[in-house]
Short mmCIF file of C-alpha atoms in Angstrom, two decimals:
data_model
loop_
_atom_site.label_atom_id
_atom_site.label_comp_id
_atom_site.label_asym_id
_atom_site.label_seq_id
_atom_site.Cartn_x
_atom_site.Cartn_y
_atom_site.Cartn_z
CA MET A 1 -17.71 74.20 29.53
CA THR A 2 -17.56 77.32 27.30
CA ALA A 3 -19.04 75.45 24.35
CA ARG A 4 -21.81 74.10 26.56
CA LEU A 5 -22.65 77.60 27.80
CA GLU A 6 -22.75 78.90 24.24
CA ASP A 7 -25.15 76.10 23.31
CA MET A 8 -27.38 76.99 26.25
CA VAL A 9 -27.54 80.73 25.46
CA GLY A 10 -30.98 81.63 24.09
CA THR A 11 -32.67 78.39 25.13
CA PRO A 12 -35.50 78.66 27.67
CA TRP A 13 -34.77 77.41 31.20
CA ARG A 14 -36.45 74.16 32.16
CA LYS A 15 -36.86 72.88 35.67
CA PRO A 16 -34.63 69.81 36.16
CA PRO A 17 -36.51 66.58 36.96
CA PHE A 18 -36.70 65.39 40.58
CA VAL A 19 -35.06 62.10 39.52
CA ARG A 20 -32.32 62.81 37.01
CA SER A 21 -32.02 59.27 35.64
CA ALA A 22 -34.77 58.74 33.05
CA ALA A 23 -34.65 54.95 33.48
CA LEU A 24 -35.03 55.20 37.25
CA ARG A 25 -37.78 57.82 36.89
CA TRP A 26 -39.89 55.66 34.57
CA THR A 27 -39.23 52.59 36.70
CA LEU A 28 -40.64 54.41 39.74
CA ILE A 29 -43.69 55.63 37.79
CA VAL A 30 -44.49 52.20 36.34
CA GLY A 31 -43.86 50.52 39.69
CA THR A 32 -46.20 52.95 41.49
CA ILE A 33 -48.98 52.42 38.92
CA ALA A 34 -48.54 48.63 39.13
CA TYR A 35 -48.71 48.77 42.93
CA LEU A 36 -51.90 50.85 42.90
CA ILE A 37 -53.56 48.48 40.39
CA ALA A 38 -52.55 45.45 42.49
CA ALA A 39 -53.77 47.15 45.68
CA PHE A 40 -57.18 48.02 44.22
CA ALA A 41 -57.50 44.52 42.73
CA THR A 42 -57.12 42.93 46.18
CA ILE A 43 -59.93 45.02 47.73
CA GLU A 44 -63.10 42.97 48.05
CA VAL A 45 -66.04 45.28 47.43
CA ASP A 46 -69.53 44.16 48.47
CA TRP A 47 -71.68 46.43 46.31
CA GLY A 48 -74.78 45.42 48.28
CA ARG A 49 -73.24 46.80 51.46
CA VAL A 50 -72.09 49.88 49.56
CA TYR A 51 -75.70 50.49 48.48
CA ILE A 52 -76.96 50.08 52.06
CA GLY A 53 -74.18 52.37 53.31
CA LEU A 54 -75.07 55.06 50.80
CA GLU A 55 -78.70 54.92 51.93
CA ARG A 56 -77.67 55.24 55.59
CA GLY A 57 -75.26 58.02 54.70
CA TRP A 58 -78.06 59.92 52.97
CA GLN A 59 -80.26 59.49 56.08
CA PHE A 60 -77.41 60.84 58.19
CA ILE A 61 -77.02 63.87 55.91
CA LEU A 62 -80.75 64.49 56.20
CA GLY A 63 -80.33 64.32 60.01
CA PHE A 64 -78.07 67.37 59.85
CA ALA A 65 -80.91 69.28 58.26
CA ASN A 66 -83.12 68.49 61.27
CA PRO A 67 -80.89 67.92 64.34
CA ASP A 68 -82.77 66.73 67.42
CA PHE A 69 -81.53 68.41 70.58
CA THR A 70 -84.55 67.53 72.75
CA SER A 71 -85.46 63.81 72.52
CA ARG A 72 -82.26 62.75 74.31
CA GLY A 73 -81.40 66.22 75.60
CA LYS A 74 -80.68 65.03 79.14
CA ASP A 75 -78.19 62.41 77.94
CA ILE A 76 -76.53 64.89 75.56
CA TRP A 77 -75.95 67.54 78.22
CA GLU A 78 -74.74 64.98 80.76
CA GLY A 79 -72.28 63.60 78.19
CA LEU A 80 -71.06 67.08 77.25
CA LEU A 81 -70.62 68.07 80.89
CA GLU A 82 -68.68 64.86 81.54
CA SER A 83 -66.43 65.56 78.51
CA ILE A 84 -65.78 69.14 79.60
CA VAL A 85 -64.95 68.14 83.19
CA MET A 86 -62.73 65.31 81.93
CA THR A 87 -60.97 67.64 79.47
CA VAL A 88 -60.28 70.42 81.98
CA ALA A 89 -59.12 68.07 84.76
CA ALA A 90 -56.87 66.03 82.44
CA SER A 91 -55.40 69.18 80.88
CA VAL A 92 -54.57 70.75 84.25
CA VAL A 93 -52.96 67.58 85.60
CA GLY A 94 -51.15 66.82 82.34
CA ILE A 95 -49.75 70.34 81.99
CA ALA A 96 -48.62 70.40 85.64
CA ILE A 97 -46.70 67.13 85.14
CA SER A 98 -45.38 68.17 81.71
CA ILE A 99 -43.51 71.27 82.92
CA PRO A 100 -40.88 69.50 85.12
CA ILE A 101 -40.53 66.75 82.52
CA ALA A 102 -39.93 69.36 79.81
CA LEU A 103 -37.26 71.04 81.96
CA GLY A 104 -35.57 67.67 82.41
CA ALA A 105 -35.83 66.86 78.70
CA ALA A 106 -34.10 70.08 77.61
CA ARG A 107 -30.45 69.16 77.05
CA ASN A 108 -29.16 72.72 77.58
CA ILE A 109 -30.35 72.91 81.21
CA ALA A 110 -30.58 69.30 82.43
CA PRO A 111 -27.77 66.83 83.26
CA LEU A 112 -27.49 63.78 81.00
CA PRO A 113 -29.10 61.16 83.34
CA VAL A 114 -32.14 63.39 83.97
CA TYR A 115 -32.33 64.18 80.26
CA LEU A 116 -32.38 60.50 79.29
CA VAL A 117 -35.07 59.61 81.85
CA CYS A 118 -37.34 62.49 80.82
CA ARG A 119 -36.85 61.77 77.12
CA ALA A 120 -37.77 58.12 77.77
CA ILE A 121 -41.01 59.21 79.49
CA ILE A 122 -41.86 61.41 76.50
CA ALA A 123 -41.06 58.61 74.04
CA VAL A 124 -43.31 56.12 75.86
CA SER A 125 -46.15 58.63 76.07
CA ARG A 126 -45.92 59.49 72.38
CA ALA A 127 -45.49 55.89 71.24
CA LEU A 128 -48.92 54.80 72.51
CA GLN A 129 -51.91 56.18 70.65
CA GLU A 130 -54.74 57.53 72.84
CA ILE A 131 -57.31 54.95 71.79
CA ILE A 132 -54.95 52.08 72.70
CA VAL A 133 -54.23 53.61 76.12
CA ALA A 134 -57.97 54.09 76.66
CA ILE A 135 -58.70 50.43 75.87
CA LEU A 136 -56.01 49.32 78.34
CA LEU A 137 -57.25 51.65 81.09
CA VAL A 138 -60.89 50.65 80.53
CA ALA A 139 -59.81 47.04 80.96
CA ILE A 140 -58.02 47.98 84.21
CA PHE A 141 -60.39 50.53 85.79
CA GLY A 142 -63.64 49.68 84.01
CA PHE A 143 -66.00 51.87 82.00
CA GLY A 144 -66.33 55.54 82.93
CA PRO A 145 -64.62 58.92 82.84
CA LEU A 146 -61.70 57.85 85.07
CA ALA A 147 -60.15 55.92 82.18
CA GLY A 148 -60.68 58.91 79.88
CA PHE A 149 -59.17 61.32 82.39
CA LEU A 150 -56.04 59.17 82.80
CA THR A 151 -55.72 58.67 79.03
CA LEU A 152 -55.89 62.38 78.25
CA SER A 153 -53.46 63.24 81.06
CA PHE A 154 -51.00 60.65 79.74
CA ALA A 155 -51.29 61.97 76.18
CA THR A 156 -50.89 65.59 77.33
CA ILE A 157 -47.57 64.76 78.98
CA GLY A 158 -46.03 63.40 75.77
CA PHE A 159 -47.36 66.22 73.61
CA LEU A 160 -46.61 69.21 75.81
CA SER A 161 -43.30 68.02 77.28
CA LYS A 162 -41.74 67.39 73.87
CA LEU A 163 -42.71 70.73 72.33
CA LEU A 164 -41.88 72.72 75.45
CA ALA A 165 -38.48 71.01 75.79
CA GLU A 166 -37.65 71.88 72.17
CA ASP A 167 -38.65 75.49 72.86
CA ILE A 168 -36.37 75.62 75.92
CA GLU A 169 -33.47 74.20 73.90
CA SER A 170 -33.88 76.93 71.27
CA MET A 171 -34.23 79.85 73.71
CA ASP A 172 -31.82 82.81 73.86
CA ARG A 173 -28.85 81.63 75.94
CA VAL A 174 -27.55 85.15 76.61
CA GLN A 175 -30.47 86.12 78.84
CA ALA A 176 -30.30 82.86 80.79
CA GLU A 177 -26.52 83.06 81.20
CA ALA A 178 -26.79 86.67 82.44
CA ILE A 179 -29.11 85.56 85.24
CA LYS A 180 -26.80 82.68 86.13
CA ALA A 181 -23.75 84.99 86.16
CA SER A 182 -25.44 87.21 88.73
CA GLY A 183 -25.21 84.37 91.27
CA ALA A 184 -28.85 83.27 91.09
CA SER A 185 -29.85 79.86 92.40
CA TRP A 186 -31.12 77.16 90.01
CA MET A 187 -34.75 77.99 90.79
CA GLN A 188 -34.13 81.73 90.29
CA TRP A 189 -32.34 80.97 87.03
CA ILE A 190 -35.36 79.00 85.78
CA ASN A 191 -37.81 81.61 87.04
CA TYR A 192 -36.07 84.70 85.63
CA GLY A 193 -33.94 83.34 82.79
CA VAL A 194 -35.98 80.55 81.23
CA GLN A 195 -39.62 81.02 82.21
CA PRO A 196 -40.12 84.50 80.63
CA GLN A 197 -38.85 83.20 77.29
CA VAL A 198 -41.06 80.12 77.08
CA MET A 199 -44.22 81.25 78.91
CA PRO A 200 -46.06 82.55 75.78
CA ARG A 201 -45.26 79.28 74.01
CA LEU A 202 -46.42 77.27 77.05
CA ILE A 203 -49.75 79.12 77.18
CA GLY A 204 -50.30 78.68 73.45
CA LEU A 205 -49.50 74.95 73.58
CA SER A 206 -51.73 74.49 76.64
CA MET A 207 -54.70 76.08 74.90
CA TYR A 208 -54.08 73.95 71.82
CA ARG A 209 -53.89 70.80 73.98
CA ILE A 210 -57.22 71.64 75.68
CA ASP A 211 -58.75 71.83 72.23
CA ILE A 212 -57.26 68.44 71.32
CA ASN A 213 -58.33 66.86 74.61
CA PHE A 214 -61.95 67.85 74.10
CA ARG A 215 -61.99 66.32 70.62
CA GLU A 216 -60.23 63.21 71.91
CA SER A 217 -62.79 62.88 74.73
CA ALA A 218 -65.47 62.37 72.09
CA ILE A 219 -63.42 59.54 70.55
CA LEU A 220 -62.52 57.87 73.85
CA GLY A 221 -66.21 57.54 74.70
CA LEU A 222 -66.56 55.07 71.82
CA VAL A 223 -64.46 52.54 73.78
CA GLY A 224 -66.22 53.18 77.09
CA ALA A 225 -63.95 55.87 78.54
CA GLY A 226 -66.81 58.26 79.29
CA GLY A 227 -67.72 61.59 77.76
CA ILE A 228 -70.00 62.60 74.93
CA GLY A 229 -68.57 59.84 72.74
CA ALA A 230 -70.60 57.22 74.61
CA THR A 231 -73.82 59.15 73.91
CA LEU A 232 -72.81 59.56 70.27
CA ASN A 233 -72.09 55.84 69.95
CA THR A 234 -75.48 54.97 71.45
CA ALA A 235 -77.21 57.32 68.99
CA PHE A 236 -75.49 55.61 66.06
CA ASP A 237 -76.35 52.14 67.40
CA ARG A 238 -80.03 53.12 67.58
CA TYR A 239 -79.95 54.77 64.12
CA GLU A 240 -80.93 58.06 65.78
CA TYR A 241 -79.15 60.18 63.18
CA ASN A 242 -80.96 63.38 64.20
CA THR A 243 -79.58 63.03 67.72
CA ALA A 244 -76.12 62.13 66.39
CA ALA A 245 -76.21 65.22 64.17
CA ALA A 246 -77.13 67.38 67.18
CA ILE A 247 -74.17 65.97 69.17
CA LEU A 248 -71.72 66.54 66.30
CA LEU A 249 -72.96 70.11 65.82
CA LEU A 250 -72.44 70.79 69.53
CA ILE A 251 -68.90 69.34 69.37
CA ILE A 252 -68.10 71.49 66.32
CA GLY A 253 -69.48 74.57 68.09
CA ILE A 254 -67.46 73.97 71.26
CA VAL A 255 -64.25 73.31 69.29
CA MET A 256 -64.75 76.53 67.31
CA ALA A 257 -65.34 78.46 70.55
CA LEU A 258 -62.16 76.99 72.05
CA GLU A 259 -60.22 77.92 68.91
CA TYR A 260 -61.53 81.50 69.08
CA LEU A 261 -60.72 81.74 72.81
CA SER A 262 -57.27 80.26 72.20
CA GLY A 263 -56.54 82.87 69.55
CA ILE A 264 -57.54 85.72 71.88
CA ILE A 265 -55.38 84.41 74.75
CA ARG A 266 -52.34 83.80 72.51
CA ALA A 267 -52.64 87.30 71.08
CA ARG A 268 -52.69 88.82 74.57
CA VAL A 269 -49.67 86.94 75.94
CA GLN A 270 -47.37 87.47 72.95
#
């Protein structure tokens, strides 16, 4: 060891490789390059369609330079209003359902059977992507905002319950135990020992979820679940790129406003 240290004295330090074995390292590099070459070789490229797509893409970019808010203004505002109503209603219902599920999914305050049931609900909600749930609900309830409202409420439960449960599990136990030691009931313990610690996090997550729900409402409209997405899809089908550009600019503006409002509210509650 001493001789090795003496040999190393005076030599510049070099960061050790992520994979120490040179043979394994080169095998991984060559294998990755071979995989990428094979993957690109299997892609069938229709250069005629690429040319047409580039031309349409350029027309769409030009549409952003001259967005049309008036030709289909009535449809745009009706779609936006439907998205906003759907977003607010789904967020309120989803958050209201998420809170008891989050309490049940926190292992430090819930008994094991309740914990397992609530965790199963969260797992099912998170396993199904929103667009798949929307397709199923459109098939059941038909086209319209009802399917979008149910989809966003379902997605909110999985998102908010999981993060809120993790926040409850990592809270300060001393404060909660002090409330319990004073002889408080279970509801008083939750209200005075748990709720003050997680409320800022709950408000922040709720604002973030409202932001997500509005953006998702634009996507769900593409499969017939109501909202501004249906108007956007119609504009694309009719090659009305100026109208599509106007819709996308409005969506970007509303999302930026929600982000700004969310930042103000989070700053005030923390």
